[in-house]
Amino acid sequence: MYPGDGIGPEVTDAAVAVLTAVQKKSKTFDLAFERFDWGMPHFERHGRVAPEDFLATLRGFDAVFLGAVGWPARLPDHITLTPLIRLRQAFDLYACVRPARTFKGVHGPLRSEEPIDLVVVRENSEGEYVDNGGALAVNTPNEVALQTAVHTRRGVERILRFSFELARTRRRRLAMITKSNAQRYAYVLWDRLLVEIAAEFEDIAVEKLHIDAATLELVRRPHTFDVVVGSNLFGDILSDLTGGITGSLGLNPSANLNPERRFPSLFEPVHGSAPDIAGKGIANPTAAVLSAAMMLDWLGEASTATLVRTAVDRALAAGNLTPDVGGTLTTTQMTDAIVQQFE
Ligand code: NAD
Ligand code: IPM
Ligand code: MN
């Protein structure tokens, strides 16, 4: 566990409380946690956000659970967030799965109340997030910054295949998001590979959207989307949007998967450390709890994961709501409301 900064530790505690309670109920497994207090406090003591060998430390675990990282007022984000991005890339966690759905009892900002149930699949190992660039003439009027994305045939093919397979387990619709009308190397590669791979999945209905149109259509007709796949940056942007349209970013979980299981996978809410509400005890723990459910699924405990999701659904439907979704509950009260569903 890497609880991190801001509300990270608050929502991680909630997820652990729910896991501990559901474990007592299901008795099918024995979960042991080790907690690593990396992040801002570690930086203040040791001058690094995480120890140099943090990847070797995590390598031996079955899964990694992360709360959230970042505290921009105290340390620039590109420093605090480096371990997270390194973790995703070094462990080849190339499939970032970010489900977003509506819940009974939670009203979203959209006029239509038609249920939303989609999954953003984000390419998580390359694209716009590779550490590839440089700077010239820094702090002069002639300053130049270069940041070059990397899209590989192997990388795009495997995330498209993963997304098609996922669509097969759902409503058999796939939307691919690019910006190939303007970026004529990278996203045109995505377009070509989509045609190639779609031929292997003729049972899946495919649509293609540019990122600008996708943001519009996700607001206008979100219920028509099933699996939405895009590059690292587009997947990041879209998963905040899908959090917004389903009611709150505090509801959306994620899994960063190495589908071949050569490395431990990483589970974390989509949201960040929310400095605006940190320490107030009002963060919505739902995203973290549902991320824990995704972790249980990945660890082969599907029926226990279902127990957790059902408990969340019931707690929300019964009107247990934190302030981000219009309620007054604290993080602890919301967590208790979920735990009570197991009793
Ligand atoms: P954020 O996701 O932390 O917050 C955006 C908004 O959503 C805020 O108003 C916040 O209060 C609200 N919110 C988020 N999670 C919530 C929850 N569980 N319950 C209730 N409300 C919630 O995004 P930001 O403010 O842009 O970023 C804050 C910091 O987090 C930055 O340092 C950023 O880089 C970092 N960040 C980290 C991660 C991560 O750890 N995976 C993800 C996104 C952002
Ligand atoms: C996310 C976050 C991260 C990302 C940041 C914190 C680097 O926004 O997990 O969505 O952009 O991947
Ligand atoms: Mn993000």
Tab-separated table of C-alpha atoms and ligand atoms in Angstrom:
chain	number	residue	atom	x	y	z
A	1	MET	CA	0.000	0.000	0.000
A	2	TYR	CA	1.185	3.412	-1.014
A	3	PRO	CA	-1.398	5.754	0.572
A	4	GLY	CA	0.445	8.874	-0.641
A	5	ASP	CA	-0.626	12.451	-0.055
A	6	GLY	CA	-3.699	14.558	0.680
A	7	ILE	CA	-6.832	12.428	0.795
A	8	GLY	CA	-4.778	9.402	-0.355
A	9	PRO	CA	-4.292	8.018	3.188
A	10	GLU	CA	-7.922	8.838	4.110
A	11	VAL	CA	-9.392	6.803	1.253
A	12	THR	CA	-6.786	4.041	1.592
A	13	ASP	CA	-7.812	3.548	5.241
A	14	ALA	CA	-11.414	3.276	4.054
A	15	ALA	CA	-10.521	0.658	1.428
A	16	VAL	CA	-8.573	-1.361	4.008
A	17	ALA	CA	-11.495	-1.197	6.445
A	18	VAL	CA	-13.857	-2.553	3.777
A	19	LEU	CA	-11.390	-5.260	2.689
A	20	THR	CA	-10.868	-6.323	6.292
A	21	ALA	CA	-14.623	-6.539	6.876
A	22	VAL	CA	-15.401	-8.438	3.686
A	23	GLN	CA	-12.541	-10.829	4.315
A	24	LYS	CA	-14.093	-11.712	7.687
A	25	LYS	CA	-17.371	-12.412	5.951
A	26	SER	CA	-16.201	-14.392	2.944
A	27	LYS	CA	-13.323	-16.248	4.705
A	28	THR	CA	-12.072	-17.494	1.312
A	29	PHE	CA	-8.741	-15.700	1.439
A	30	ASP	CA	-6.234	-14.120	3.726
A	31	LEU	CA	-5.089	-10.653	2.767
A	32	ALA	CA	-1.957	-9.162	4.328
A	33	PHE	CA	-0.982	-5.530	3.805
A	34	GLU	CA	2.303	-3.723	4.080
A	35	ARG	CA	2.140	0.052	4.180
A	36	PHE	CA	4.770	2.335	2.642
A	37	ASP	CA	4.641	5.938	3.757
A	38	TRP	CA	6.080	7.399	0.611
A	39	GLY	CA	5.143	10.781	-0.826
A	40	MET	CA	5.495	14.227	0.716
A	41	PRO	CA	6.466	13.136	4.261
A	42	HIS	CA	9.149	10.847	2.830
A	43	PHE	CA	10.435	13.687	0.658
A	44	GLU	CA	10.683	16.004	3.657
A	45	ARG	CA	12.710	13.452	5.634
A	46	HIS	CA	14.871	11.908	2.915
A	47	GLY	CA	14.835	14.301	-0.056
A	48	ARG	CA	13.102	11.698	-2.231
A	49	VAL	CA	9.438	10.893	-2.693
A	50	ALA	CA	10.161	7.160	-2.574
A	51	PRO	CA	13.352	5.177	-1.857
A	52	GLU	CA	15.638	4.510	-4.796
A	53	ASP	CA	14.818	0.784	-4.718
A	54	PHE	CA	11.041	1.229	-4.417
A	55	LEU	CA	10.388	-0.802	-7.567
A	56	ALA	CA	12.390	-3.760	-6.218
A	57	THR	CA	10.422	-3.468	-2.952
A	58	LEU	CA	7.059	-3.608	-4.726
A	59	ARG	CA	8.086	-6.318	-7.161
A	60	GLY	CA	7.557	-9.082	-4.600
A	61	PHE	CA	3.898	-8.275	-3.858
A	62	ASP	CA	0.796	-9.719	-5.526
A	63	ALA	CA	-0.701	-6.256	-6.029
A	64	VAL	CA	-0.071	-2.629	-5.193
A	65	PHE	CA	-2.800	-0.358	-3.823
A	66	LEU	CA	-2.273	3.392	-4.118
A	67	GLY	CA	-4.330	6.192	-2.574
A	68	ALA	CA	-3.259	9.329	-4.435
A	69	VAL	CA	-0.089	11.344	-4.814
A	70	GLY	CA	0.722	15.017	-5.219
A	71	TRP	CA	0.784	18.178	-3.153
A	72	PRO	CA	1.497	20.942	-5.659
A	73	ALA	CA	1.671	23.744	-3.090
A	74	ARG	CA	4.629	22.020	-1.378
A	75	LEU	CA	6.404	20.189	-4.190
A	76	PRO	CA	6.012	20.423	-7.971
A	77	ASP	CA	3.803	17.652	-9.303
A	78	HIS	CA	6.329	16.379	-11.817
A	79	ILE	CA	8.529	15.368	-8.845
A	80	THR	CA	5.842	13.842	-6.604
A	81	LEU	CA	4.246	11.949	-9.455
A	82	THR	CA	7.382	10.450	-10.976
A	83	PRO	CA	7.255	7.201	-8.903
A	84	LEU	CA	3.663	6.574	-10.052
A	85	ILE	CA	4.494	6.983	-13.721
A	86	ARG	CA	7.680	4.925	-13.322
A	87	LEU	CA	5.725	2.186	-11.600
A	88	ARG	CA	3.226	1.987	-14.458
A	89	GLN	CA	5.984	1.877	-17.071
A	90	ALA	CA	8.576	-0.285	-15.294
A	91	PHE	CA	5.975	-2.934	-14.404
A	92	ASP	CA	4.548	-2.726	-17.936
A	93	LEU	CA	1.068	-1.971	-16.558
A	94	TYR	CA	-0.050	-1.143	-20.061
A	95	ALA	CA	-3.787	-1.581	-19.635
A	96	CYS	CA	-5.341	1.062	-17.434
A	97	VAL	CA	-8.982	0.169	-16.904
A	98	ARG	CA	-11.236	2.964	-15.605
A	99	PRO	CA	-14.906	2.015	-15.296
A	100	ALA	CA	-17.473	4.779	-14.861
A	101	ARG	CA	-21.097	4.066	-14.114
A	102	THR	CA	-24.072	5.759	-12.571
A	103	PHE	CA	-25.453	4.641	-9.196
A	104	LYS	CA	-28.997	4.607	-7.853
A	105	GLY	CA	-29.203	7.424	-5.334
A	106	VAL	CA	-26.518	9.580	-6.962
A	107	HIS	CA	-27.598	12.337	-9.310
A	108	GLY	CA	-25.106	13.414	-11.929
A	109	PRO	CA	-24.905	16.824	-13.567
A	110	LEU	CA	-26.527	15.745	-16.846
A	111	ARG	CA	-30.197	16.338	-17.603
A	112	SER	CA	-30.738	12.811	-18.896
A	113	GLU	CA	-30.903	10.212	-16.140
A	114	GLU	CA	-30.270	7.357	-18.558
A	115	PRO	CA	-27.802	4.992	-16.865
A	116	ILE	CA	-24.161	5.265	-17.885
A	117	ASP	CA	-21.992	2.146	-17.831
A	118	LEU	CA	-18.721	2.458	-19.703
A	119	VAL	CA	-15.048	1.682	-19.296
A	120	VAL	CA	-12.230	3.929	-20.377
A	121	VAL	CA	-9.206	1.852	-21.369
A	122	ARG	CA	-6.109	3.951	-21.293
A	123	GLU	CA	-2.821	2.931	-22.933
A	124	ASN	CA	-0.604	3.228	-19.884
A	125	SER	CA	2.962	2.408	-20.885
A	126	GLU	CA	3.966	4.804	-23.661
A	127	GLY	CA	2.383	7.532	-25.787
A	128	GLU	CA	2.520	11.057	-24.450
A	129	TYR	CA	3.870	9.931	-21.046
A	130	VAL	CA	7.296	8.634	-22.051
A	131	ASP	CA	10.156	10.541	-20.488
A	132	ASN	CA	11.448	11.683	-23.842
A	133	GLY	CA	12.454	15.245	-24.491
A	134	GLY	CA	14.806	17.987	-23.569
A	135	ALA	CA	15.202	21.678	-23.061
A	136	LEU	CA	17.467	24.269	-24.591
A	137	ALA	CA	18.347	27.769	-23.476
A	138	VAL	CA	16.370	27.352	-20.264
A	139	ASN	CA	15.299	30.615	-18.632
A	140	THR	CA	16.279	32.689	-21.652
A	141	PRO	CA	14.000	34.324	-24.215
A	142	ASN	CA	15.116	31.634	-26.671
A	143	GLU	CA	14.000	28.749	-24.483
A	144	VAL	CA	12.889	25.595	-26.299
A	145	ALA	CA	11.115	22.589	-24.785
A	146	LEU	CA	10.766	19.313	-26.645
A	147	GLN	CA	8.480	16.510	-25.481
A	148	THR	CA	8.052	13.726	-27.982
A	149	ALA	CA	5.402	11.065	-27.636
A	150	VAL	CA	6.173	7.470	-28.570
A	151	HIS	CA	3.530	5.198	-30.067
A	152	THR	CA	4.683	1.727	-31.066
A	153	ARG	CA	2.922	-0.849	-33.224
A	154	ARG	CA	3.296	-3.377	-30.415
A	155	GLY	CA	1.975	-0.944	-27.809
A	156	VAL	CA	-1.066	0.135	-29.806
A	157	GLU	CA	-1.900	-3.360	-31.015
A	158	ARG	CA	-1.893	-4.840	-27.533
A	159	ILE	CA	-4.107	-2.159	-26.006
A	160	LEU	CA	-6.570	-2.387	-28.897
A	161	ARG	CA	-6.706	-6.163	-28.576
A	162	PHE	CA	-7.207	-5.860	-24.808
A	163	SER	CA	-10.079	-3.408	-25.402
A	164	PHE	CA	-11.784	-5.576	-28.004
A	165	GLU	CA	-11.566	-8.561	-25.648
A	166	LEU	CA	-13.063	-6.459	-22.867
A	167	ALA	CA	-15.876	-5.294	-25.155
A	168	ARG	CA	-16.656	-8.958	-25.798
A	169	THR	CA	-17.390	-9.439	-22.102
A	170	ARG	CA	-19.686	-6.369	-22.102
A	171	ARG	CA	-22.052	-4.736	-24.648
A	172	ARG	CA	-19.761	-5.342	-27.639
A	173	ARG	CA	-19.178	-1.722	-28.537
A	174	LEU	CA	-15.802	-0.060	-28.853
A	175	ALA	CA	-14.983	3.595	-29.444
A	176	MET	CA	-11.405	4.556	-30.248
A	177	ILE	CA	-10.355	8.117	-29.480
A	178	THR	CA	-7.504	9.856	-31.318
A	179	LYS	CA	-6.664	13.165	-32.927
A	180	SER	CA	-5.599	11.760	-36.272
A	181	ASN	CA	-6.931	14.720	-38.180
A	182	ALA	CA	-4.098	16.829	-36.765
A	183	GLN	CA	-1.382	14.426	-35.579
A	184	ARG	CA	-0.628	12.561	-38.732
A	185	TYR	CA	1.991	10.089	-37.566
A	186	ALA	CA	1.002	8.872	-34.138
A	187	TYR	CA	-2.766	8.671	-34.353
A	188	VAL	CA	-2.818	7.637	-37.987
A	189	LEU	CA	-0.934	4.569	-36.779
A	190	TRP	CA	-3.784	4.005	-34.305
A	191	ASP	CA	-6.303	4.333	-37.175
A	192	ARG	CA	-4.483	1.779	-39.320
A	193	LEU	CA	-4.096	-0.712	-36.492
A	194	LEU	CA	-7.763	-0.361	-35.565
A	195	VAL	CA	-8.730	-1.540	-39.045
A	196	GLU	CA	-6.316	-4.477	-38.805
A	197	ILE	CA	-7.432	-5.616	-35.367
A	198	ALA	CA	-11.145	-4.977	-35.857
A	199	ALA	CA	-10.985	-7.684	-38.534
A	200	GLU	CA	-10.318	-10.197	-35.730
A	201	PHE	CA	-13.399	-8.987	-33.820
A	202	GLU	CA	-16.231	-8.760	-36.305
A	203	ASP	CA	-18.802	-9.147	-33.541
A	204	ILE	CA	-17.805	-5.775	-32.021
A	205	ALA	CA	-19.354	-2.508	-33.241
A	206	VAL	CA	-16.595	0.045	-33.707
A	207	GLU	CA	-16.671	3.825	-33.827
A	208	LYS	CA	-13.854	6.328	-34.113
A	209	LEU	CA	-13.887	9.798	-32.625
A	210	HIS	CA	-11.391	12.603	-32.336
A	211	ILE	CA	-10.770	13.691	-28.762
A	212	ASP	CA	-12.615	17.002	-29.185
A	213	ALA	CA	-15.730	15.310	-30.568
A	214	ALA	CA	-15.435	12.578	-27.933
A	215	THR	CA	-15.690	15.102	-25.078
A	216	LEU	CA	-18.872	16.451	-26.685
A	217	GLU	CA	-20.432	13.069	-27.363
A	218	LEU	CA	-19.642	11.747	-23.882
A	219	VAL	CA	-21.753	14.588	-22.513
A	220	ARG	CA	-24.476	14.340	-25.158
A	221	ARG	CA	-24.939	10.547	-25.364
A	222	PRO	CA	-22.851	8.909	-22.623
A	223	HIS	CA	-25.172	5.891	-22.323
A	224	THR	CA	-24.239	4.795	-25.869
A	225	PHE	CA	-20.591	4.183	-24.921
A	226	ASP	CA	-19.300	0.830	-23.714
A	227	VAL	CA	-15.502	0.468	-24.054
A	228	VAL	CA	-13.660	3.691	-24.884
A	229	VAL	CA	-9.979	3.266	-25.723
A	230	GLY	CA	-7.370	5.947	-26.189
A	231	SER	CA	-3.761	6.901	-25.732
A	232	ASN	CA	-2.211	7.623	-22.360
A	233	LEU	CA	-3.050	11.348	-22.312
A	234	PHE	CA	-6.478	11.067	-23.906
A	235	GLY	CA	-7.410	8.257	-21.526
A	236	ASP	CA	-6.336	10.428	-18.617
A	237	ILE	CA	-8.468	13.355	-19.749
A	238	LEU	CA	-11.489	11.250	-20.629
A	239	SER	CA	-11.505	9.449	-17.285
A	240	ASP	CA	-11.860	12.721	-15.375
A	241	LEU	CA	-14.709	13.636	-17.716
A	242	THR	CA	-16.446	10.289	-17.196
A	243	GLY	CA	-16.050	10.811	-13.445
A	244	GLY	CA	-17.741	14.178	-13.795
A	245	ILE	CA	-20.693	12.951	-15.835
A	246	THR	CA	-21.408	10.015	-13.532
A	247	GLY	CA	-21.651	12.283	-10.498
A	248	SER	CA	-18.219	12.668	-8.896
A	249	LEU	CA	-14.617	11.739	-9.391
A	250	GLY	CA	-14.943	10.277	-5.914
A	251	LEU	CA	-16.824	7.315	-7.441
A	252	ASN	CA	-14.409	6.105	-10.122
A	253	PRO	CA	-11.916	3.276	-9.568
A	254	SER	CA	-9.046	2.113	-11.731
A	255	ALA	CA	-6.791	-0.858	-12.342
A	256	ASN	CA	-3.381	-0.575	-13.963
A	257	LEU	CA	-2.865	-4.071	-15.276
A	258	ASN	CA	-0.024	-6.145	-16.592
A	259	PRO	CA	-2.325	-8.644	-18.298
A	260	GLU	CA	0.475	-11.203	-18.622
A	261	ARG	CA	0.965	-11.054	-14.820
A	262	ARG	CA	4.722	-10.722	-15.064
A	263	PHE	CA	4.550	-7.896	-12.514
A	264	PRO	CA	2.172	-6.918	-9.703
A	265	SER	CA	-0.698	-4.795	-10.967
A	266	LEU	CA	-1.636	-1.457	-9.413
A	267	PHE	CA	-5.055	-0.388	-8.145
A	268	GLU	CA	-5.977	3.217	-7.343
A	269	PRO	CA	-8.858	5.652	-7.602
A	270	VAL	CA	-8.923	7.800	-10.747
A	271	HIS	CA	-8.920	10.924	-8.587
A	272	GLY	CA	-5.920	12.732	-7.117
A	273	SER	CA	-4.963	13.896	-3.656
A	274	ALA	CA	-7.640	16.638	-3.586
A	275	PRO	CA	-5.728	19.180	-1.479
A	276	ASP	CA	-8.880	21.337	-1.347
A	277	ILE	CA	-10.610	18.836	0.945
A	278	ALA	CA	-7.647	16.948	2.444
A	279	GLY	CA	-7.679	16.641	6.227
A	280	LYS	CA	-11.374	17.544	6.459
A	281	GLY	CA	-12.486	13.913	6.620
A	282	ILE	CA	-15.060	14.360	3.849
A	283	ALA	CA	-13.438	12.572	0.899
A	284	ASN	CA	-15.679	10.077	-0.823
A	285	PRO	CA	-14.109	6.640	-0.207
A	286	THR	CA	-16.159	4.955	-2.959
A	287	ALA	CA	-13.528	5.198	-5.706
A	288	ALA	CA	-10.907	3.640	-3.449
A	289	VAL	CA	-13.286	0.922	-2.237
A	290	LEU	CA	-14.251	0.047	-5.807
A	291	SER	CA	-10.550	-0.013	-6.738
A	292	ALA	CA	-10.104	-2.562	-3.954
A	293	ALA	CA	-12.930	-4.580	-5.550
A	294	MET	CA	-11.066	-4.486	-8.872
A	295	MET	CA	-8.007	-5.750	-7.007
A	296	LEU	CA	-10.009	-8.658	-5.560
A	297	ASP	CA	-11.217	-9.539	-9.049
A	298	TRP	CA	-7.640	-9.537	-10.305
A	299	LEU	CA	-6.506	-11.704	-7.397
A	300	GLY	CA	-9.131	-14.315	-8.266
A	301	GLU	CA	-11.690	-13.353	-5.617
A	302	ALA	CA	-14.511	-12.417	-7.987
A	303	SER	CA	-17.363	-13.328	-5.653
A	304	THR	CA	-15.890	-11.223	-2.848
A	305	ALA	CA	-15.419	-8.348	-5.297
A	306	THR	CA	-19.108	-8.625	-6.124
A	307	LEU	CA	-19.955	-8.470	-2.412
A	308	VAL	CA	-18.010	-5.202	-2.178
A	309	ARG	CA	-19.661	-3.668	-5.240
A	310	THR	CA	-23.100	-4.690	-4.046
A	311	ALA	CA	-22.411	-3.168	-0.628
A	312	VAL	CA	-21.386	0.115	-2.275
A	313	ASP	CA	-24.481	0.130	-4.501
A	314	ARG	CA	-26.756	-0.533	-1.536
A	315	ALA	CA	-25.115	2.054	0.692
A	316	LEU	CA	-25.435	4.749	-1.981
A	317	ALA	CA	-28.981	3.757	-2.926
A	318	ALA	CA	-29.984	4.027	0.743
A	319	GLY	CA	-28.944	7.696	0.690
A	320	ASN	CA	-25.521	7.432	2.305
A	321	LEU	CA	-23.734	10.270	0.539
A	322	THR	CA	-20.610	12.352	1.086
A	323	PRO	CA	-20.648	16.095	0.235
A	324	ASP	CA	-19.282	15.665	-3.323
A	325	VAL	CA	-22.494	13.827	-4.229
A	326	GLY	CA	-24.799	16.118	-2.269
A	327	GLY	CA	-24.743	14.468	1.150
A	328	THR	CA	-23.317	15.240	4.563
A	329	LEU	CA	-21.503	12.042	5.568
A	330	THR	CA	-17.848	11.978	6.549
A	331	THR	CA	-15.416	9.507	4.988
A	332	THR	CA	-15.654	7.320	8.085
A	333	GLN	CA	-19.450	7.381	8.154
A	334	MET	CA	-19.615	6.453	4.479
A	335	THR	CA	-17.116	3.640	5.034
A	336	ASP	CA	-19.191	2.376	7.984
A	337	ALA	CA	-22.319	2.483	5.810
A	338	ILE	CA	-20.586	0.218	3.279
A	339	VAL	CA	-19.222	-2.131	5.952
A	340	GLN	CA	-22.689	-2.416	7.568
A	341	GLN	CA	-24.026	-3.975	4.370
A	342	PHE	CA	-21.953	-7.089	5.126
A	343	GLU	CA	-23.615	-7.608	8.510
B	1	NAD	P1	-8.143	15.782	-7.831
B	1	NAD	O1	-8.650	14.567	-8.511
B	1	NAD	O2	-7.305	15.590	-6.658
B	1	NAD	O3	-9.383	16.707	-7.445
B	1	NAD	C1	-10.274	17.263	-8.409
B	1	NAD	C2	-11.571	17.683	-7.709
B	1	NAD	O4	-12.317	16.519	-7.364
B	1	NAD	C3	-11.354	18.452	-6.409
B	1	NAD	O5	-12.352	19.435	-6.281
B	1	NAD	C4	-11.514	17.395	-5.351
B	1	NAD	O6	-11.944	17.893	-4.111
B	1	NAD	C5	-12.540	16.463	-5.971
B	1	NAD	N1	-12.337	15.089	-5.525
B	1	NAD	C6	-11.371	14.241	-5.958
B	1	NAD	N2	-11.457	13.083	-5.305
B	1	NAD	C7	-12.481	13.181	-4.446
B	1	NAD	C8	-13.063	12.312	-3.486
B	1	NAD	N3	-12.609	11.070	-3.286
B	1	NAD	N4	-14.102	12.763	-2.764
B	1	NAD	C9	-14.598	13.992	-2.961
B	1	NAD	N5	-14.112	14.864	-3.850
B	1	NAD	C10	-13.056	14.466	-4.582
B	1	NAD	O7	-7.381	16.615	-8.961
B	1	NAD	P2	-6.460	17.923	-8.822
B	1	NAD	O8	-6.996	18.832	-7.778
B	1	NAD	O9	-6.283	18.398	-10.184
B	1	NAD	O10	-5.060	17.347	-8.345
B	1	NAD	C11	-4.609	17.365	-7.001
B	1	NAD	C12	-3.284	16.647	-6.909
B	1	NAD	O11	-3.455	15.258	-7.195
B	1	NAD	C13	-2.230	17.136	-7.901
B	1	NAD	O12	-1.007	17.018	-7.254
B	1	NAD	C14	-2.350	16.138	-9.046
B	1	NAD	O13	-1.189	16.084	-9.820
B	1	NAD	C15	-2.566	14.876	-8.254
B	1	NAD	N6	-3.212	13.767	-8.959
B	1	NAD	C16	-2.811	12.513	-8.569
B	1	NAD	C17	-3.436	11.400	-9.097
B	1	NAD	C18	-3.013	10.043	-8.648
B	1	NAD	O14	-2.425	9.893	-7.604
B	1	NAD	N7	-3.303	8.975	-9.365
B	1	NAD	C19	-4.506	11.557	-9.992
B	1	NAD	C20	-4.886	12.844	-10.354
B	1	NAD	C21	-4.251	13.944	-9.825
B	2	IPM	C1	-4.123	9.852	-13.137
B	2	IPM	C2	-3.302	11.063	-12.824
B	2	IPM	C3	-1.860	10.872	-13.227
B	2	IPM	C4	-1.809	10.687	-14.729
B	2	IPM	C5	-0.948	11.987	-12.793
B	2	IPM	C6	-1.025	12.148	-11.321
B	2	IPM	C7	0.446	11.815	-13.275
B	2	IPM	O1	-3.871	12.201	-13.392
B	2	IPM	O2	-3.777	8.752	-12.694
B	2	IPM	O3	-5.160	9.993	-13.804
B	2	IPM	O4	-1.869	11.660	-15.482
B	2	IPM	O5	-1.709	9.556	-15.145
B	3	MN	MN	-5.828	11.861	-14.251
